[in-house]
Amino acid sequence: MSRHCSKCAAGKPATAPSREPTTPASLRQRALAGEPLFGTFLFSDSPFVAEVVARCGLDWLLIDLEHGTADSADLLPMLLAASAPDTAVALVRVETGERIRIGRALDLGAQGVMVPQIHSAEQAHQVARWLRTQPDGERGIALFTRGMDFGTVGHAGVAKRHEDLTCIVQIESPAALEAVDEIGAVEGVDVLFIGPTDLTHALGIPGQIEHPLYRAAVTRVGQAAKAAGKAAGVLVWNPEDVGGYAAEGFTFFSISSEVSVLDKALRAGLGSARRAAGPPIEAEF
Ligand code: 3PY
Ligand code: MG
């Protein structure tokens, strides 16, 4: 079909290109679209480190209140540090899936939450409802929060703002595996995220991510996510492990944590430096 109008001067497009500003896709939209997304967990309660990590080109980062050193009181400075333009989207792993834990993290400006130890569709359903406003959820609404841009989003923008938040639930137990299809089907759950440490321990194969039991779990979570149109995610201890998960349909990856990356990089650097220095020089006295 011709893209030119006969009434217009030859060669001119019939309609001028729209000048509507295009809103970049949210992390949630990108995750649900199946885009491979990479992030890392922040274990340290350091805004300084958060800022460095946020600028590394990752799609997201996650401030870990379950196992990290940060506490709720550290969240605001951490989120501020991680909020420069074109930096990773900041998420929070809350300690538990309680209403107030989720609401506080989102009010402070987290763009989504990860909730550990979700074992049933009922739990997942409740968690998803704490993220969104009525009628899709039961989140309390306040306009003058950081998450609502201090009132500038206004009443009209609340639903859209809540809609863009990413809801990640962790699959970390045999019960969760058993219920994973139902958990994946829960409205508002966006990412089924395996915690490999908890899951391998719960399966009685601690740390054995090549074990057939664990591989079967990975396949199962990948299939459940695909069937429900959700993303499957996991924390990888080594970036090389991403391929095996990607083959099972996983797209949402944490490259370990900043502490582990630092530890590995320093050890590798130290090893290279020691080899380059050669054997000790004999003292001449
Ligand atoms: C786990 O490994 O158990 C986690 O929760 C983090 O990946
Ligand atoms: Mg865990």
Short mmCIF file of C-alpha atoms and ligand atoms in Angstrom, two decimals:
data_model
loop_
_atom_site.label_atom_id
_atom_site.label_comp_id
_atom_site.label_asym_id
_atom_site.label_seq_id
_atom_site.Cartn_x
_atom_site.Cartn_y
_atom_site.Cartn_z
CA MET A 1 0.00 0.00 0.00
CA SER A 2 1.24 3.48 -0.92
CA ARG A 3 2.35 5.53 2.07
CA HIS A 4 1.85 8.79 0.12
CA CYS A 5 -1.30 10.88 -0.30
CA SER A 6 -2.20 12.02 -3.85
CA LYS A 7 -3.40 15.38 -2.45
CA CYS A 8 -0.03 16.10 -0.94
CA ALA A 9 3.03 17.32 -2.72
CA ALA A 10 4.75 14.41 -4.40
CA GLY A 11 6.97 12.44 -2.10
CA LYS A 12 5.63 13.94 1.13
CA PRO A 13 4.20 11.51 3.68
CA ALA A 14 0.39 11.68 4.12
CA THR A 15 0.70 12.18 7.85
CA ALA A 16 3.45 13.91 9.70
CA PRO A 17 5.33 11.65 12.10
CA SER A 18 3.78 11.80 15.55
CA ARG A 19 5.46 14.19 17.95
CA GLU A 20 3.99 12.42 20.98
CA PRO A 21 6.83 11.67 23.36
CA THR A 22 7.31 7.92 23.49
CA THR A 23 7.51 6.49 26.99
CA PRO A 24 10.27 3.93 27.27
CA ALA A 25 9.01 0.44 28.07
CA SER A 26 9.06 -0.32 31.78
CA LEU A 27 11.16 -3.16 33.15
CA ARG A 28 7.91 -5.06 33.67
CA GLN A 29 6.87 -4.68 30.02
CA ARG A 30 10.33 -5.74 28.89
CA ALA A 31 10.30 -8.76 31.18
CA LEU A 32 6.85 -9.84 29.99
CA ALA A 33 7.95 -9.35 26.38
CA GLY A 34 10.66 -11.96 26.96
CA GLU A 35 13.61 -9.60 26.60
CA PRO A 36 16.76 -10.99 28.22
CA LEU A 37 17.38 -8.76 31.23
CA PHE A 38 20.43 -8.78 33.47
CA GLY A 39 20.90 -7.50 36.96
CA THR A 40 22.63 -8.24 40.21
CA PHE A 41 21.86 -8.41 43.93
CA LEU A 42 23.30 -5.73 46.20
CA PHE A 43 24.30 -7.23 49.53
CA SER A 44 26.09 -4.18 50.88
CA ASP A 45 24.18 -1.26 52.37
CA SER A 46 26.37 1.21 50.52
CA PRO A 47 24.85 3.99 48.36
CA PHE A 48 28.34 4.49 46.93
CA VAL A 49 28.48 0.88 45.70
CA ALA A 50 24.85 1.08 44.56
CA GLU A 51 25.72 4.01 42.32
CA VAL A 52 28.70 2.24 40.79
CA VAL A 53 26.62 -0.88 40.09
CA ALA A 54 23.72 1.17 38.71
CA ARG A 55 26.05 2.67 36.10
CA CYS A 56 27.50 -0.62 34.83
CA GLY A 57 24.97 -1.17 32.05
CA LEU A 58 22.76 -3.64 33.90
CA ASP A 59 19.00 -3.60 33.25
CA TRP A 60 18.16 -3.85 36.95
CA LEU A 61 19.69 -4.12 40.37
CA LEU A 62 18.16 -5.43 43.54
CA ILE A 63 18.70 -4.12 47.04
CA ASP A 64 18.53 -7.22 49.19
CA LEU A 65 16.75 -6.78 52.50
CA GLU A 66 16.46 -10.53 53.05
CA HIS A 67 20.13 -11.46 53.23
CA GLY A 68 22.02 -8.22 52.58
CA THR A 69 23.33 -5.77 55.17
CA ALA A 70 20.82 -3.06 54.24
CA ASP A 71 17.87 -2.44 56.48
CA SER A 72 14.67 -0.53 55.70
CA ALA A 73 16.33 2.65 56.98
CA ASP A 74 19.07 2.28 54.35
CA LEU A 75 16.66 1.99 51.45
CA LEU A 76 16.16 5.67 50.67
CA PRO A 77 19.87 6.57 50.29
CA MET A 78 20.41 3.39 48.28
CA LEU A 79 17.51 4.15 45.94
CA LEU A 80 18.64 7.76 45.54
CA ALA A 81 22.13 6.61 44.63
CA ALA A 82 20.76 4.22 42.03
CA SER A 83 18.42 6.64 40.31
CA ALA A 84 20.54 8.64 37.86
CA PRO A 85 19.15 8.70 34.28
CA ASP A 86 19.99 5.69 32.10
CA THR A 87 20.99 3.54 35.00
CA ALA A 88 19.71 0.15 36.13
CA VAL A 89 16.13 -0.03 37.38
CA ALA A 90 16.15 -0.39 41.16
CA LEU A 91 14.22 -3.27 42.73
CA VAL A 92 14.05 -4.40 46.35
CA ARG A 93 13.96 -7.89 47.78
CA VAL A 94 11.70 -7.44 50.78
CA GLU A 95 12.20 -9.52 53.92
CA THR A 96 8.73 -11.06 53.63
CA GLY A 97 5.63 -10.57 51.52
CA GLU A 98 3.74 -8.46 54.07
CA ARG A 99 1.67 -5.52 52.84
CA ILE A 100 3.68 -2.91 54.71
CA ARG A 101 7.09 -4.27 53.59
CA ILE A 102 6.09 -4.14 49.94
CA GLY A 103 4.29 -0.81 50.20
CA ARG A 104 7.20 0.92 52.00
CA ALA A 105 9.75 -0.19 49.39
CA LEU A 106 7.50 1.01 46.56
CA ASP A 107 6.65 4.29 48.28
CA LEU A 108 10.38 4.98 48.56
CA GLY A 109 10.74 4.53 44.80
CA ALA A 110 11.55 0.89 44.15
CA GLN A 111 10.30 -0.07 40.70
CA GLY A 112 9.30 -3.52 41.82
CA VAL A 113 9.84 -6.12 44.48
CA MET A 114 11.11 -9.66 44.77
CA VAL A 115 9.46 -11.74 47.45
CA PRO A 116 11.33 -14.77 48.82
CA GLN A 117 9.88 -18.13 49.79
CA ILE A 118 6.59 -18.14 47.91
CA HIS A 119 5.17 -21.65 48.16
CA SER A 120 1.60 -21.40 46.90
CA ALA A 121 -0.66 -19.58 44.46
CA GLU A 122 -2.55 -18.07 47.43
CA GLN A 123 0.63 -16.46 48.74
CA ALA A 124 1.57 -15.24 45.25
CA HIS A 125 -1.91 -13.82 44.74
CA GLN A 126 -1.73 -11.85 47.98
CA VAL A 127 1.72 -10.51 47.20
CA ALA A 128 0.69 -9.38 43.71
CA ARG A 129 -2.30 -7.54 45.17
CA TRP A 130 -0.05 -5.58 47.57
CA LEU A 131 1.69 -4.04 44.53
CA ARG A 132 -1.31 -2.72 42.66
CA THR A 133 -4.17 -0.41 43.25
CA GLN A 134 -7.90 -1.23 43.16
CA PRO A 135 -9.49 -3.10 41.39
CA ASP A 136 -6.40 -5.21 40.62
CA GLY A 137 -4.96 -4.93 44.09
CA GLU A 138 -5.17 -3.57 47.59
CA ARG A 139 -2.14 -1.34 47.84
CA GLY A 140 -2.54 1.72 49.98
CA ILE A 141 -2.23 4.91 47.97
CA ALA A 142 -0.37 8.07 48.91
CA LEU A 143 0.45 10.69 46.32
CA PHE A 144 3.30 12.58 47.99
CA THR A 145 5.74 9.69 48.04
CA ARG A 146 8.95 9.34 46.08
CA GLY A 147 7.34 6.46 44.19
CA MET A 148 4.64 8.87 43.00
CA ASP A 149 7.10 11.64 42.15
CA PHE A 150 6.01 13.68 45.16
CA GLY A 151 2.48 14.34 43.99
CA THR A 152 3.21 15.14 40.35
CA VAL A 153 1.84 11.81 39.12
CA GLY A 154 -1.54 12.81 40.52
CA HIS A 155 -4.63 10.69 41.02
CA ALA A 156 -4.98 10.06 37.29
CA GLY A 157 -1.50 8.53 37.04
CA VAL A 158 -1.69 6.15 39.99
CA ALA A 159 -3.02 3.10 38.13
CA LYS A 160 -0.44 3.37 35.35
CA ARG A 161 2.40 3.86 37.84
CA HIS A 162 1.32 0.77 39.78
CA GLU A 163 0.87 -1.18 36.56
CA ASP A 164 4.53 -0.63 35.66
CA LEU A 165 5.87 -2.17 38.87
CA THR A 166 7.52 -5.57 38.51
CA CYS A 167 6.38 -8.39 40.77
CA ILE A 168 8.92 -11.17 41.18
CA VAL A 169 8.20 -14.22 43.29
CA GLN A 170 10.84 -16.71 44.31
CA ILE A 171 10.50 -20.42 43.69
CA GLU A 172 12.64 -22.02 46.39
CA SER A 173 10.93 -25.18 47.66
CA PRO A 174 9.41 -28.47 46.51
CA ALA A 175 5.97 -27.04 47.42
CA ALA A 176 6.57 -24.07 45.12
CA LEU A 177 7.66 -26.42 42.32
CA GLU A 178 4.54 -28.47 42.83
CA ALA A 179 2.39 -25.34 42.55
CA VAL A 180 4.46 -23.51 39.95
CA ASP A 181 1.84 -23.62 37.18
CA GLU A 182 -0.75 -22.03 39.47
CA ILE A 183 1.77 -19.51 40.82
CA GLY A 184 2.72 -18.54 37.27
CA ALA A 185 -0.92 -18.09 36.33
CA VAL A 186 -1.55 -15.58 39.15
CA GLU A 187 -2.56 -12.22 37.70
CA GLY A 188 0.08 -9.62 38.51
CA VAL A 189 2.96 -12.04 39.04
CA ASP A 190 5.54 -11.19 36.38
CA VAL A 191 8.67 -13.24 37.07
CA LEU A 192 9.11 -16.74 38.53
CA PHE A 193 12.58 -16.50 40.02
CA ILE A 194 14.49 -19.54 41.23
CA GLY A 195 16.69 -19.05 44.27
CA PRO A 196 19.23 -21.78 43.52
CA THR A 197 20.71 -21.87 47.00
CA ASP A 198 17.42 -22.35 48.81
CA LEU A 199 16.00 -24.61 46.13
CA THR A 200 18.98 -26.98 45.96
CA HIS A 201 19.10 -27.18 49.76
CA ALA A 202 15.36 -27.82 49.92
CA LEU A 203 15.75 -30.58 47.33
CA GLY A 204 18.50 -32.20 49.39
CA ILE A 205 21.20 -31.48 46.79
CA PRO A 206 22.90 -28.37 48.21
CA GLY A 207 24.64 -26.35 45.52
CA GLN A 208 24.35 -29.07 42.88
CA ILE A 209 22.96 -27.13 39.97
CA GLU A 210 23.91 -29.89 37.50
CA HIS A 211 21.95 -32.49 39.47
CA PRO A 212 19.03 -34.02 37.48
CA LEU A 213 16.58 -33.03 40.23
CA TYR A 214 17.58 -29.40 39.91
CA ARG A 215 17.66 -29.49 36.11
CA ALA A 216 14.12 -30.94 36.14
CA ALA A 217 13.06 -28.07 38.42
CA VAL A 218 14.56 -25.56 35.99
CA THR A 219 12.68 -27.14 33.09
CA ARG A 220 9.47 -27.10 35.09
CA VAL A 221 9.77 -23.41 36.03
CA GLY A 222 10.67 -22.48 32.45
CA GLN A 223 7.61 -24.28 31.13
CA ALA A 224 5.29 -22.78 33.74
CA ALA A 225 6.49 -19.27 32.94
CA LYS A 226 6.09 -19.83 29.21
CA ALA A 227 2.58 -21.26 29.58
CA ALA A 228 1.51 -18.24 31.65
CA GLY A 229 3.23 -15.61 29.49
CA LYS A 230 5.54 -14.67 32.38
CA ALA A 231 9.33 -14.47 32.63
CA ALA A 232 11.51 -17.10 34.30
CA GLY A 233 14.49 -15.84 36.25
CA VAL A 234 17.39 -17.10 38.32
CA LEU A 235 20.54 -15.98 40.05
CA VAL A 236 23.60 -17.41 38.29
CA TRP A 237 26.77 -18.06 40.24
CA ASN A 238 28.81 -17.91 37.01
CA PRO A 239 27.84 -15.91 33.91
CA GLU A 240 28.66 -19.02 31.83
CA ASP A 241 25.64 -20.75 33.42
CA VAL A 242 23.25 -18.37 31.65
CA GLY A 243 23.24 -20.49 28.45
CA GLY A 244 21.84 -23.58 30.17
CA TYR A 245 19.02 -21.57 31.70
CA ALA A 246 18.33 -19.64 28.47
CA ALA A 247 17.86 -23.00 26.71
CA GLU A 248 15.01 -23.62 29.18
CA GLY A 249 13.38 -20.27 28.36
CA PHE A 250 14.87 -18.21 31.21
CA THR A 251 15.33 -14.50 30.43
CA PHE A 252 15.67 -12.68 33.77
CA PHE A 253 19.14 -13.16 35.20
CA SER A 254 21.00 -11.97 38.24
CA ILE A 255 24.73 -12.06 37.75
CA SER A 256 25.32 -13.21 41.29
CA SER A 257 25.79 -10.37 43.78
CA GLU A 258 28.13 -7.40 43.88
CA VAL A 259 30.01 -8.96 46.81
CA SER A 260 30.63 -12.22 44.98
CA VAL A 261 31.64 -10.39 41.77
CA LEU A 262 34.08 -8.26 43.77
CA ASP A 263 35.48 -11.30 45.55
CA LYS A 264 36.01 -13.21 42.29
CA ALA A 265 37.47 -10.24 40.43
CA LEU A 266 39.97 -9.47 43.20
CA ARG A 267 41.05 -13.09 43.58
CA ALA A 268 41.50 -13.43 39.80
CA GLY A 269 43.36 -10.11 39.64
CA LEU A 270 45.59 -11.08 42.53
CA GLY A 271 46.36 -14.44 40.91
CA SER A 272 47.30 -12.76 37.62
CA ALA A 273 49.41 -10.16 39.40
CA ARG A 274 51.27 -12.83 41.42
CA ARG A 275 51.97 -14.88 38.28
CA ALA A 276 53.16 -11.78 36.42
CA ALA A 277 55.48 -10.85 39.29
CA GLY A 278 57.19 -14.27 39.10
CA PRO A 279 59.05 -15.99 41.94
CA PRO A 280 60.31 -13.98 44.93
CA ILE A 281 63.55 -12.08 44.25
CA GLU A 282 66.41 -13.47 46.33
CA ALA A 283 67.61 -10.94 48.86
CA GLU A 284 71.29 -10.13 48.32
CA PHE A 285 72.33 -9.80 51.92
C1 3PY B 1 18.78 -18.22 46.61
O1 3PY B 1 19.70 -18.64 45.92
O2 3PY B 1 18.19 -18.92 47.46
C2 3PY B 1 18.33 -16.84 46.49
O3 3PY B 1 17.36 -16.47 47.08
C3 3PY B 1 19.08 -15.90 45.63
O4 3PY B 1 19.28 -16.30 44.44
MG MG B 2 16.73 -17.69 48.63
#
